[in-house]
């Protein structure tokens, strides 16, 4: 084998792709119910879009971006996430002018140069939604509820919602100051990332996964004690909405998330089935991002979940249903002449909406019936009649009953079976 797949990427083979299709179509049908519309943006964007929105001192921007210069020496980056590109597209296309609220969804590949492990890839796929324009706590509850709907409908179990608030531009300095006071005495014992963040983005220290650092965080002041009245009211209303929707949640005061654009609500949906990379879904409110990228003040909230992680959970469940993609009709011609006729009938049946397949090489009926069984065909069309008559024999594979049909009657008959 001369070439191998790049580290941290994976081929999605035909036996796994039905699960992907199920996840995507389930999400799409729920997006319709919740009135979210699809948006597709390029795989790469100008690098600065990500460094400004996700934040210069984040792991994503500092260590994980696939950045390259194009032939004109412009710095471009393969998108590591969808929120910044959607916000860029929202502004650039003036979506804010057409409606006060834009409810958008996206599905596609994202790229992060991370250390690969189970559930963590360098090319992975997200399904996400962004509600741009609404400050209402209902909007936060709606996106969380939408995530839960998708996972419920997919049959994912053992999920829990963790939620927090990280305040707004008014109360964030107060939160950060309290945090710094608490950490100051142990600063030299923390990892270098935490030490850098202490001055730039102290809140993100809470996101540190280093075990040693975490021991110093015990007894940290609860962010909620430092937030302003508006943020506190907003958060309480989000929680009330979740209660009203019967969505259980845990408040996790350390949930600050690894991207800088968040304000107020942050949340994750975690799964017990996923091991170390246990977050299947993450999101939150980002009221400052649109204005940071040059627009007017536009509150926004969204979420994204990883398809690979959803697939992992579904694969671990015994009940993971396989897709209904078996062949309905198999065509078995017994020589070259009849194969040409079979090819014509194959095309007619496919145009009539029937899933069918035909062997282009073998003449043996026995071998073809064996193949039909392997593909799960319900009927086999056998071409062994007089070639002048445009006739064939239809065999029901379950009952073994057979009947002779003209080509046009065969089509009508099978259409009646499958498409009525
Ligand atoms: P995120 O938490 O970075 O948030 O990613 C969301 C989800 O993408 C994760 O919960 C996980 O399922 C999946 N994911 C992330 N990195 C990887 C990886 N390396 N391999 C496999 N799956 C991964 C965001 O990206 C935000 N843009 C979400 C958001 C939307 N916030 C507001 N709106």
Tab-separated table of C-alpha atoms and ligand atoms in Angstrom:
chain	number	residue	atom	x	y	z
A	1	UNK	CA	0.000	0.000	0.000
A	2	UNK	CA	1.617	3.235	-1.158
A	3	UNK	CA	-0.594	5.893	0.413
A	4	UNK	CA	-2.247	6.040	3.804
A	5	UNK	CA	-4.981	8.323	5.025
A	6	UNK	CA	-3.629	11.417	6.888
A	7	UNK	CA	-3.369	11.012	10.673
A	8	UNK	CA	-6.518	12.037	12.515
A	9	UNK	CA	-8.846	11.563	9.525
A	10	UNK	CA	-11.091	8.647	8.660
A	11	UNK	CA	-12.862	7.068	5.723
A	12	UNK	CA	-16.582	6.665	6.213
A	13	UNK	CA	-17.218	3.324	4.569
A	14	UNK	CA	-20.556	2.119	3.159
A	15	UNK	CA	-21.380	0.047	6.247
A	16	UNK	CA	-21.111	3.153	8.460
A	17	UNK	CA	-22.563	5.768	6.132
A	18	UNK	CA	-26.234	4.744	6.767
A	19	UNK	CA	-25.705	5.933	10.354
A	20	UNK	CA	-24.364	9.258	9.077
A	21	UNK	CA	-27.344	9.620	6.770
A	22	UNK	CA	-29.713	8.830	9.627
A	23	UNK	CA	-28.089	11.432	11.883
A	24	UNK	CA	-28.138	14.081	9.146
A	25	UNK	CA	-31.712	13.422	8.051
A	26	UNK	CA	-33.005	13.279	11.643
A	27	UNK	CA	-31.324	16.619	12.366
A	28	UNK	CA	-32.681	18.141	9.150
A	29	UNK	CA	-36.236	17.085	9.880
A	30	UNK	CA	-35.988	18.612	13.360
A	31	UNK	CA	-34.474	21.819	11.953
A	32	UNK	CA	-37.576	22.116	9.789
A	33	UNK	CA	-39.834	21.706	12.836
A	34	UNK	CA	-37.865	24.406	14.664
A	35	UNK	CA	-37.769	26.657	11.570
A	36	UNK	CA	-33.981	26.724	11.116
A	37	UNK	CA	-32.815	27.192	7.502
A	38	UNK	CA	-29.652	25.778	5.957
A	39	UNK	CA	-26.558	27.872	5.269
A	40	UNK	CA	-23.405	26.607	3.527
A	41	UNK	CA	-20.149	28.511	3.787
A	42	UNK	CA	-16.657	27.779	2.370
A	43	UNK	CA	-14.360	25.216	3.965
A	44	UNK	CA	-11.675	27.909	4.336
A	45	UNK	CA	-11.812	31.524	5.447
A	46	UNK	CA	-9.409	34.376	6.038
A	47	UNK	CA	-7.319	33.412	9.084
A	48	UNK	CA	-8.045	36.622	10.966
A	49	UNK	CA	-11.744	35.765	11.125
A	50	UNK	CA	-10.932	32.869	13.450
A	51	UNK	CA	-8.156	34.526	15.454
A	52	UNK	CA	-10.420	37.507	16.197
A	53	UNK	CA	-13.566	35.589	17.017
A	54	UNK	CA	-12.356	32.386	18.684
A	55	UNK	CA	-9.562	34.337	20.411
A	56	UNK	CA	-5.767	34.575	20.024
A	57	UNK	CA	-4.979	32.781	23.265
A	58	UNK	CA	-7.213	29.781	22.728
A	59	UNK	CA	-5.895	26.276	21.999
A	60	UNK	CA	-7.731	26.307	18.680
A	61	UNK	CA	-6.052	29.475	17.407
A	62	UNK	CA	-2.654	28.938	19.035
A	63	UNK	CA	-2.128	25.276	18.255
A	64	UNK	CA	-4.820	23.685	16.161
A	65	UNK	CA	-5.504	25.630	12.988
A	66	UNK	CA	-4.640	24.401	9.519
A	67	UNK	CA	-3.342	27.696	8.168
A	68	UNK	CA	-1.682	28.230	4.794
A	69	UNK	CA	-0.747	30.990	2.393
A	70	UNK	CA	-2.406	31.002	-1.015
A	71	UNK	CA	-0.548	31.940	-4.204
A	72	UNK	CA	-1.058	35.634	-3.438
A	73	UNK	CA	0.353	35.152	0.091
A	74	UNK	CA	-3.037	35.603	1.761
A	75	UNK	CA	-3.345	33.705	5.034
A	76	UNK	CA	-6.253	31.281	4.911
A	77	UNK	CA	-7.425	28.687	7.438
A	78	UNK	CA	-9.485	25.511	7.119
A	79	UNK	CA	-12.478	26.255	9.322
A	80	UNK	CA	-12.049	24.818	12.829
A	81	UNK	CA	-15.707	25.549	13.674
A	82	UNK	CA	-18.849	27.044	12.176
A	83	UNK	CA	-19.926	29.976	14.332
A	84	UNK	CA	-17.389	32.524	13.065
A	85	UNK	CA	-17.987	31.714	9.356
A	86	UNK	CA	-21.776	31.832	9.814
A	87	UNK	CA	-21.502	35.202	11.554
A	88	UNK	CA	-19.256	36.456	8.726
A	89	UNK	CA	-21.758	35.250	6.116
A	90	UNK	CA	-24.672	36.732	8.083
A	91	UNK	CA	-23.013	40.155	8.003
A	92	UNK	CA	-21.575	39.988	4.505
A	93	UNK	CA	-24.896	38.958	2.956
A	94	UNK	CA	-26.913	41.432	4.981
A	95	UNK	CA	-29.160	38.721	6.464
A	96	UNK	CA	-29.865	41.092	9.357
A	97	UNK	CA	-31.627	43.386	6.860
A	98	UNK	CA	-34.101	40.763	5.671
A	99	UNK	CA	-35.403	39.571	9.057
A	100	UNK	CA	-34.843	40.573	12.668
A	101	UNK	CA	-33.887	37.015	13.586
A	102	UNK	CA	-31.936	34.534	11.451
A	103	UNK	CA	-32.196	30.896	12.461
A	104	UNK	CA	-29.513	29.017	10.545
A	105	UNK	CA	-28.144	25.486	10.501
A	106	UNK	CA	-25.082	23.910	8.920
A	107	UNK	CA	-23.603	20.468	8.409
A	108	UNK	CA	-20.042	19.889	7.325
A	109	UNK	CA	-16.384	19.120	7.964
A	110	UNK	CA	-14.244	21.112	10.407
A	111	UNK	CA	-10.479	20.887	10.914
A	112	UNK	CA	-8.386	21.051	14.076
A	113	UNK	CA	-4.807	19.882	14.481
A	114	UNK	CA	-5.460	18.022	17.735
A	115	UNK	CA	-3.863	14.887	19.178
A	116	UNK	CA	-6.054	12.178	17.671
A	117	UNK	CA	-7.802	9.753	20.020
A	118	UNK	CA	-11.182	8.018	20.222
A	119	UNK	CA	-13.791	10.629	19.284
A	120	UNK	CA	-11.169	13.257	18.446
A	121	UNK	CA	-10.149	13.761	14.843
A	122	UNK	CA	-8.286	16.338	12.800
A	123	UNK	CA	-11.060	16.382	10.228
A	124	UNK	CA	-14.400	15.931	11.963
A	125	UNK	CA	-17.978	16.863	11.125
A	126	UNK	CA	-20.324	19.163	12.946
A	127	UNK	CA	-24.042	19.765	12.784
A	128	UNK	CA	-24.777	23.170	14.233
A	129	UNK	CA	-27.357	25.902	14.601
A	130	UNK	CA	-27.051	29.631	15.161
A	131	UNK	CA	-29.861	31.960	16.192
A	132	UNK	CA	-28.725	35.498	15.366
A	133	UNK	CA	-30.858	38.360	16.590
A	134	UNK	CA	-32.575	37.145	19.739
A	135	UNK	CA	-31.553	37.992	23.266
A	136	UNK	CA	-34.529	36.197	24.755
A	137	UNK	CA	-33.812	33.352	27.211
A	138	UNK	CA	-36.310	31.301	25.176
A	139	UNK	CA	-33.758	31.351	22.334
A	140	UNK	CA	-31.114	29.736	24.600
A	141	UNK	CA	-33.639	27.154	25.795
A	142	UNK	CA	-34.792	26.571	22.215
A	143	UNK	CA	-31.333	25.596	20.930
A	144	UNK	CA	-30.671	23.326	23.926
A	145	UNK	CA	-34.110	21.788	23.437
A	146	UNK	CA	-33.405	21.325	19.737
A	147	UNK	CA	-30.197	19.413	20.565
A	148	UNK	CA	-32.101	17.207	23.016
A	149	UNK	CA	-34.825	16.592	20.393
A	150	UNK	CA	-32.238	15.390	17.869
A	151	UNK	CA	-30.510	13.097	20.360
A	152	UNK	CA	-33.847	11.737	21.673
A	153	UNK	CA	-35.080	11.011	18.183
A	154	UNK	CA	-31.797	9.243	17.375
A	155	UNK	CA	-32.229	7.136	20.515
A	156	UNK	CA	-29.084	8.422	22.267
A	157	UNK	CA	-29.362	7.704	25.968
A	158	UNK	CA	-27.477	8.660	29.129
A	159	UNK	CA	-26.967	12.272	28.119
A	160	UNK	CA	-26.829	15.161	30.525
A	161	UNK	CA	-26.900	18.915	30.089
A	162	UNK	CA	-24.305	21.007	31.910
A	163	UNK	CA	-24.906	24.708	31.936
A	164	UNK	CA	-23.264	27.879	33.208
A	165	UNK	CA	-23.142	31.617	32.632
A	166	UNK	CA	-19.931	33.533	31.946
A	167	UNK	CA	-21.411	37.021	32.276
A	168	UNK	CA	-21.316	39.926	29.862
A	169	UNK	CA	-18.905	42.763	29.066
A	170	UNK	CA	-20.185	44.642	32.146
A	171	UNK	CA	-19.663	41.950	34.771
A	172	UNK	CA	-16.860	39.941	33.152
A	173	UNK	CA	-14.110	42.224	34.594
A	174	UNK	CA	-15.541	41.676	38.082
A	175	UNK	CA	-15.602	37.895	37.597
A	176	UNK	CA	-12.047	37.937	36.264
A	177	UNK	CA	-10.748	40.069	39.097
A	178	UNK	CA	-12.216	37.731	41.750
A	179	UNK	CA	-10.775	34.745	39.941
A	180	UNK	CA	-7.326	36.326	39.777
A	181	UNK	CA	-7.393	37.154	43.467
A	182	UNK	CA	-8.190	33.539	44.258
A	183	UNK	CA	-5.504	32.090	41.976
A	184	UNK	CA	-2.731	34.644	42.564
A	185	UNK	CA	-0.998	32.837	45.435
A	186	UNK	CA	-0.689	29.584	43.489
A	187	UNK	CA	0.097	31.101	40.106
A	188	UNK	CA	3.653	29.739	39.940
A	189	UNK	CA	2.399	26.187	40.489
A	190	UNK	CA	-0.004	26.321	37.537
A	191	UNK	CA	0.870	25.182	33.996
A	192	UNK	CA	2.392	27.672	31.533
A	193	UNK	CA	-0.932	27.931	29.636
A	194	UNK	CA	-2.706	28.992	32.841
A	195	UNK	CA	0.054	31.466	33.650
A	196	UNK	CA	-0.301	33.084	30.210
A	197	UNK	CA	-4.063	33.170	30.521
A	198	UNK	CA	-3.868	34.770	33.966
A	199	UNK	CA	-3.090	38.131	32.363
A	200	UNK	CA	-4.914	37.786	29.037
A	201	UNK	CA	-8.029	35.690	29.606
A	202	UNK	CA	-8.194	34.665	33.266
A	203	UNK	CA	-11.624	33.054	32.852
A	204	UNK	CA	-10.180	30.482	30.488
A	205	UNK	CA	-7.987	29.150	33.294
A	206	UNK	CA	-11.125	27.310	34.398
A	207	UNK	CA	-11.036	25.381	31.122
A	208	UNK	CA	-7.583	23.905	31.889
A	209	UNK	CA	-7.657	20.101	31.715
A	210	UNK	CA	-4.324	19.705	33.566
A	211	UNK	CA	-4.969	17.547	36.659
A	212	UNK	CA	-2.396	19.372	38.804
A	213	UNK	CA	-3.928	22.766	37.998
A	214	UNK	CA	-7.371	21.487	38.838
A	215	UNK	CA	-6.324	20.706	42.408
A	216	UNK	CA	-5.721	24.448	42.888
A	217	UNK	CA	-9.199	25.286	41.618
A	218	UNK	CA	-11.027	23.577	44.499
A	219	UNK	CA	-13.037	26.204	46.333
A	220	UNK	CA	-13.024	28.675	43.441
A	221	UNK	CA	-15.587	31.443	43.810
A	222	UNK	CA	-18.793	30.654	41.912
A	223	UNK	CA	-18.991	32.889	38.832
A	224	UNK	CA	-22.680	33.449	39.475
A	225	UNK	CA	-21.895	35.389	42.637
A	226	UNK	CA	-20.054	38.003	40.559
A	227	UNK	CA	-22.392	38.475	37.609
A	228	UNK	CA	-24.588	41.533	37.112
A	229	UNK	CA	-28.333	41.550	37.792
A	230	UNK	CA	-29.234	41.389	34.058
A	231	UNK	CA	-27.042	38.342	33.487
A	232	UNK	CA	-28.338	36.717	36.638
A	233	UNK	CA	-31.978	37.298	35.573
A	234	UNK	CA	-31.240	36.019	32.072
A	235	UNK	CA	-29.598	32.865	33.395
A	236	UNK	CA	-32.423	32.162	35.820
A	237	UNK	CA	-34.955	32.575	33.030
A	238	UNK	CA	-33.033	30.124	30.818
A	239	UNK	CA	-33.089	27.610	33.676
A	240	UNK	CA	-36.818	28.186	34.232
A	241	UNK	CA	-37.461	27.535	30.523
A	242	UNK	CA	-35.485	24.305	30.698
A	243	UNK	CA	-37.492	23.277	33.746
A	244	UNK	CA	-40.701	24.064	31.888
A	245	UNK	CA	-39.517	21.850	29.014
A	246	UNK	CA	-38.670	19.052	31.469
A	247	UNK	CA	-35.004	19.169	30.489
A	248	UNK	CA	-32.847	18.201	33.419
A	249	UNK	CA	-29.517	19.959	33.773
A	250	UNK	CA	-26.597	20.445	36.121
A	251	UNK	CA	-25.084	23.845	36.762
A	252	UNK	CA	-21.328	23.539	36.270
A	253	UNK	CA	-19.708	26.790	37.473
A	254	UNK	CA	-16.444	25.876	35.719
A	255	UNK	CA	-17.963	25.456	32.264
A	256	UNK	CA	-16.386	28.380	30.396
A	257	UNK	CA	-15.731	26.583	27.047
A	258	UNK	CA	-12.608	26.844	24.904
A	259	UNK	CA	-13.697	29.673	22.605
A	260	UNK	CA	-13.533	33.340	23.573
A	261	UNK	CA	-16.712	34.609	21.969
A	262	UNK	CA	-19.115	33.348	24.620
A	263	UNK	CA	-21.123	35.638	26.868
A	264	UNK	CA	-23.839	34.679	29.352
A	265	UNK	CA	-25.065	31.107	28.745
A	266	UNK	CA	-22.571	28.311	28.050
A	267	UNK	CA	-23.585	24.664	27.933
A	268	UNK	CA	-22.483	21.198	26.937
A	269	UNK	CA	-24.371	17.971	26.448
A	270	UNK	CA	-22.212	15.102	27.647
A	271	UNK	CA	-22.533	11.364	27.234
A	272	UNK	CA	-21.493	8.579	29.591
A	273	UNK	CA	-20.704	6.392	26.573
A	274	UNK	CA	-17.906	8.528	25.155
A	275	UNK	CA	-14.963	8.146	27.570
A	276	UNK	CA	-12.459	11.022	27.764
A	277	UNK	CA	-13.989	13.054	24.916
A	278	UNK	CA	-17.403	12.973	26.551
A	279	UNK	CA	-18.936	16.168	25.134
A	280	UNK	CA	-21.173	15.367	22.214
A	281	UNK	CA	-22.469	18.912	21.911
A	282	UNK	CA	-21.345	22.359	22.954
A	283	UNK	CA	-22.683	25.825	22.600
A	284	UNK	CA	-23.750	29.049	24.162
A	285	UNK	CA	-24.573	32.682	23.722
A	286	UNK	CA	-22.205	35.047	21.900
A	287	UNK	CA	-23.835	38.478	22.108
A	288	UNK	CA	-20.627	40.379	21.271
A	289	UNK	CA	-19.424	38.532	18.170
A	290	UNK	CA	-21.448	40.265	15.444
A	291	UNK	CA	-20.351	43.713	16.617
A	292	UNK	CA	-16.775	42.494	17.071
A	293	UNK	CA	-16.801	41.505	13.391
A	294	UNK	CA	-18.085	44.909	12.307
A	295	UNK	CA	-21.878	44.668	12.619
A	296	UNK	CA	-24.254	46.394	14.989
A	297	UNK	CA	-25.050	44.881	18.373
A	298	UNK	CA	-26.760	41.540	17.637
A	299	UNK	CA	-27.297	38.984	20.364
A	300	UNK	CA	-26.858	35.368	19.265
A	301	UNK	CA	-26.888	31.821	20.574
A	302	UNK	CA	-26.065	28.452	19.042
A	303	UNK	CA	-24.738	24.937	19.398
A	304	UNK	CA	-22.824	22.326	17.452
A	305	UNK	CA	-22.420	18.585	17.878
A	306	UNK	CA	-19.910	16.168	16.427
A	307	UNK	CA	-21.271	13.553	14.038
A	308	UNK	CA	-18.356	11.181	14.767
A	309	UNK	CA	-19.260	11.222	18.461
A	310	UNK	CA	-22.953	10.628	17.736
A	311	UNK	CA	-21.947	7.695	15.503
A	312	UNK	CA	-19.765	6.267	18.301
A	313	UNK	CA	-22.683	6.306	20.715
A	314	UNK	CA	-25.085	4.798	18.194
A	315	UNK	CA	-22.593	2.052	17.397
A	316	UNK	CA	-22.302	1.225	21.091
A	317	UNK	CA	-26.080	0.784	21.374
A	318	UNK	CA	-27.399	-2.621	20.439
A	319	UNK	CA	-30.525	-1.014	19.085
A	320	UNK	CA	-28.664	0.951	16.394
A	321	UNK	CA	-31.036	0.383	13.497
A	322	UNK	CA	-29.474	-0.342	10.136
A	323	UNK	CA	-30.613	1.659	7.160
A	324	UNK	CA	-33.302	0.230	4.928
A	325	UNK	CA	-31.144	0.211	1.801
A	326	UNK	CA	-31.543	-3.381	0.615
A	327	UNK	CA	-32.281	-4.052	-3.043
A	328	UNK	CA	-35.964	-4.522	-3.893
A	329	UNK	CA	-35.653	-6.164	-7.284
A	330	UNK	CA	-32.762	-8.125	-8.784
A	331	UNK	CA	-32.641	-8.684	-12.541
A	332	UNK	CA	-31.194	-11.991	-13.736
A	333	UNK	CA	-30.631	-12.308	-17.492
A	334	UNK	CA	-29.375	-15.645	-18.766
A	335	UNK	CA	-27.317	-14.602	-21.783
A	336	UNK	CA	-25.966	-11.578	-23.621
A	337	UNK	CA	-29.142	-10.892	-25.678
A	338	UNK	CA	-31.360	-10.984	-22.654
A	339	UNK	CA	-28.878	-8.893	-20.674
A	340	UNK	CA	-29.384	-6.032	-23.140
A	341	UNK	CA	-33.153	-6.291	-22.591
A	342	UNK	CA	-32.577	-6.587	-18.862
A	343	UNK	CA	-30.524	-3.389	-18.946
A	344	UNK	CA	-33.505	-1.602	-20.529
A	345	UNK	CA	-35.926	-2.949	-17.892
A	346	UNK	CA	-33.438	-2.060	-15.120
A	347	UNK	CA	-33.497	1.528	-16.271
A	348	UNK	CA	-37.311	1.597	-16.522
A	349	UNK	CA	-37.714	0.231	-13.006
A	350	UNK	CA	-35.179	2.650	-11.542
A	351	UNK	CA	-36.996	5.534	-13.198
A	352	UNK	CA	-40.177	4.215	-11.595
A	353	UNK	CA	-38.520	4.622	-8.182
A	354	UNK	CA	-37.596	1.005	-7.493
A	355	UNK	CA	-34.222	0.014	-6.000
A	356	UNK	CA	-32.795	-2.588	-8.346
A	357	UNK	CA	-29.553	-4.203	-9.404
A	358	UNK	CA	-28.353	-6.480	-12.203
A	359	UNK	CA	-25.281	-8.603	-12.875
A	360	UNK	CA	-23.475	-7.551	-16.076
A	361	UNK	CA	-21.371	-10.684	-16.448
A	362	UNK	CA	-22.765	-13.933	-15.093
A	363	UNK	CA	-25.254	-16.110	-17.016
A	364	UNK	CA	-25.836	-18.732	-14.307
A	365	UNK	CA	-29.311	-18.337	-12.787
A	366	UNK	CA	-28.202	-20.165	-9.652
A	367	UNK	CA	-25.335	-17.732	-9.062
A	368	UNK	CA	-27.588	-14.751	-9.705
A	369	UNK	CA	-30.289	-15.986	-7.311
A	370	UNK	CA	-27.596	-16.413	-4.680
A	371	UNK	CA	-26.463	-12.823	-5.247
A	372	UNK	CA	-30.095	-11.604	-5.113
A	373	UNK	CA	-30.461	-13.249	-1.700
A	374	UNK	CA	-27.237	-11.673	-0.517
A	375	UNK	CA	-28.508	-8.214	-1.470
A	376	UNK	CA	-31.838	-8.855	0.278
A	377	UNK	CA	-33.863	-8.645	-2.966
A	378	UNK	CA	-37.574	-9.258	-2.512
A	379	UNK	CA	-38.166	-10.080	-6.187
A	380	UNK	CA	-36.018	-11.466	-8.994
A	381	UNK	CA	-36.829	-10.800	-12.646
A	382	UNK	CA	-35.617	-13.751	-14.686
A	383	UNK	CA	-34.987	-13.211	-18.388
A	384	UNK	CA	-35.110	-16.659	-19.988
A	385	UNK	CA	-38.252	-16.399	-22.156
A	386	UNK	CA	-38.433	-16.075	-25.896
A	387	UNK	CA	-36.403	-12.940	-26.727
A	388	UNK	CA	-38.943	-11.842	-29.370
A	389	UNK	CA	-41.767	-11.553	-26.854
A	390	UNK	CA	-40.523	-8.817	-24.482
A	391	UNK	CA	-41.473	-11.030	-21.586
A	392	UNK	CA	-39.889	-12.080	-18.331
A	393	UNK	CA	-40.625	-14.096	-15.206
A	394	UNK	CA	-41.075	-12.440	-11.844
A	395	UNK	CA	-40.167	-14.529	-8.810
A	396	UNK	CA	-41.210	-13.577	-5.294
A	397	UNK	CA	-38.204	-14.540	-3.167
A	398	UNK	CA	-40.236	-14.972	0.004
A	399	UNK	CA	-43.066	-17.141	-1.337
A	400	UNK	CA	-41.182	-18.545	-4.393
A	401	UNK	CA	-44.347	-17.807	-6.452
A	402	UNK	CA	-43.600	-17.006	-10.084
A	403	UNK	CA	-45.527	-15.321	-12.910
A	404	UNK	CA	-44.848	-14.284	-16.502
A	405	UNK	CA	-45.183	-10.578	-17.355
A	406	UNK	CA	-44.633	-8.369	-20.366
A	407	UNK	CA	-42.102	-5.632	-19.659
A	408	UNK	CA	-44.730	-2.909	-19.396
A	409	UNK	CA	-46.980	-4.997	-17.119
A	410	UNK	CA	-43.971	-5.868	-14.958
A	411	UNK	CA	-43.243	-2.184	-14.425
A	412	UNK	CA	-46.870	-1.441	-13.530
A	413	UNK	CA	-47.032	-4.436	-11.197
A	414	UNK	CA	-43.831	-3.522	-9.328
A	415	UNK	CA	-44.817	0.126	-9.184
A	416	UNK	CA	-48.019	-1.036	-7.519
A	417	UNK	CA	-45.997	-3.028	-4.974
A	418	UNK	CA	-43.450	-0.348	-4.145
A	419	UNK	CA	-44.568	3.115	-4.956
A	420	UNK	CA	-48.296	3.198	-4.174
B	1	LIG	P1	-16.980	22.929	20.251
B	1	LIG	O1	-17.324	22.514	21.658
B	1	LIG	O2	-15.578	23.284	19.975
B	1	LIG	O3	-17.955	24.129	19.884
B	1	LIG	O4	-17.403	21.761	19.270
B	1	LIG	C1	-18.714	21.248	19.279
B	1	LIG	C2	-18.685	19.732	19.172
B	1	LIG	O5	-17.904	19.337	18.037
B	1	LIG	C3	-18.033	19.004	20.333
B	1	LIG	O6	-18.944	18.860	21.403
B	1	LIG	C4	-17.675	17.674	19.707
B	1	LIG	O7	-18.794	16.811	19.651
B	1	LIG	C5	-17.307	18.075	18.293
B	1	LIG	N1	-15.843	18.175	18.163
B	1	LIG	C6	-15.051	19.216	18.464
B	1	LIG	N2	-13.758	18.941	18.194
B	1	LIG	C7	-13.742	17.693	17.692
B	1	LIG	C8	-12.714	16.814	17.204
B	1	LIG	N3	-11.446	17.195	17.153
B	1	LIG	N4	-13.065	15.579	16.765
B	1	LIG	C9	-14.359	15.172	16.796
B	1	LIG	N5	-15.357	15.958	17.239
B	1	LIG	C10	-15.063	17.181	17.688
B	1	LIG	C11	-17.931	24.781	18.684
B	1	LIG	O8	-17.334	24.409	17.715
B	1	LIG	C12	-18.865	25.971	18.663
B	1	LIG	N6	-18.769	26.600	17.349
B	1	LIG	C13	-20.297	25.567	18.977
B	1	LIG	C14	-21.235	26.719	18.944
B	1	LIG	C15	-22.136	26.989	17.977
B	1	LIG	N7	-21.311	27.677	19.844
B	1	LIG	C16	-22.252	28.564	19.474
B	1	LIG	N8	-22.732	28.139	18.335
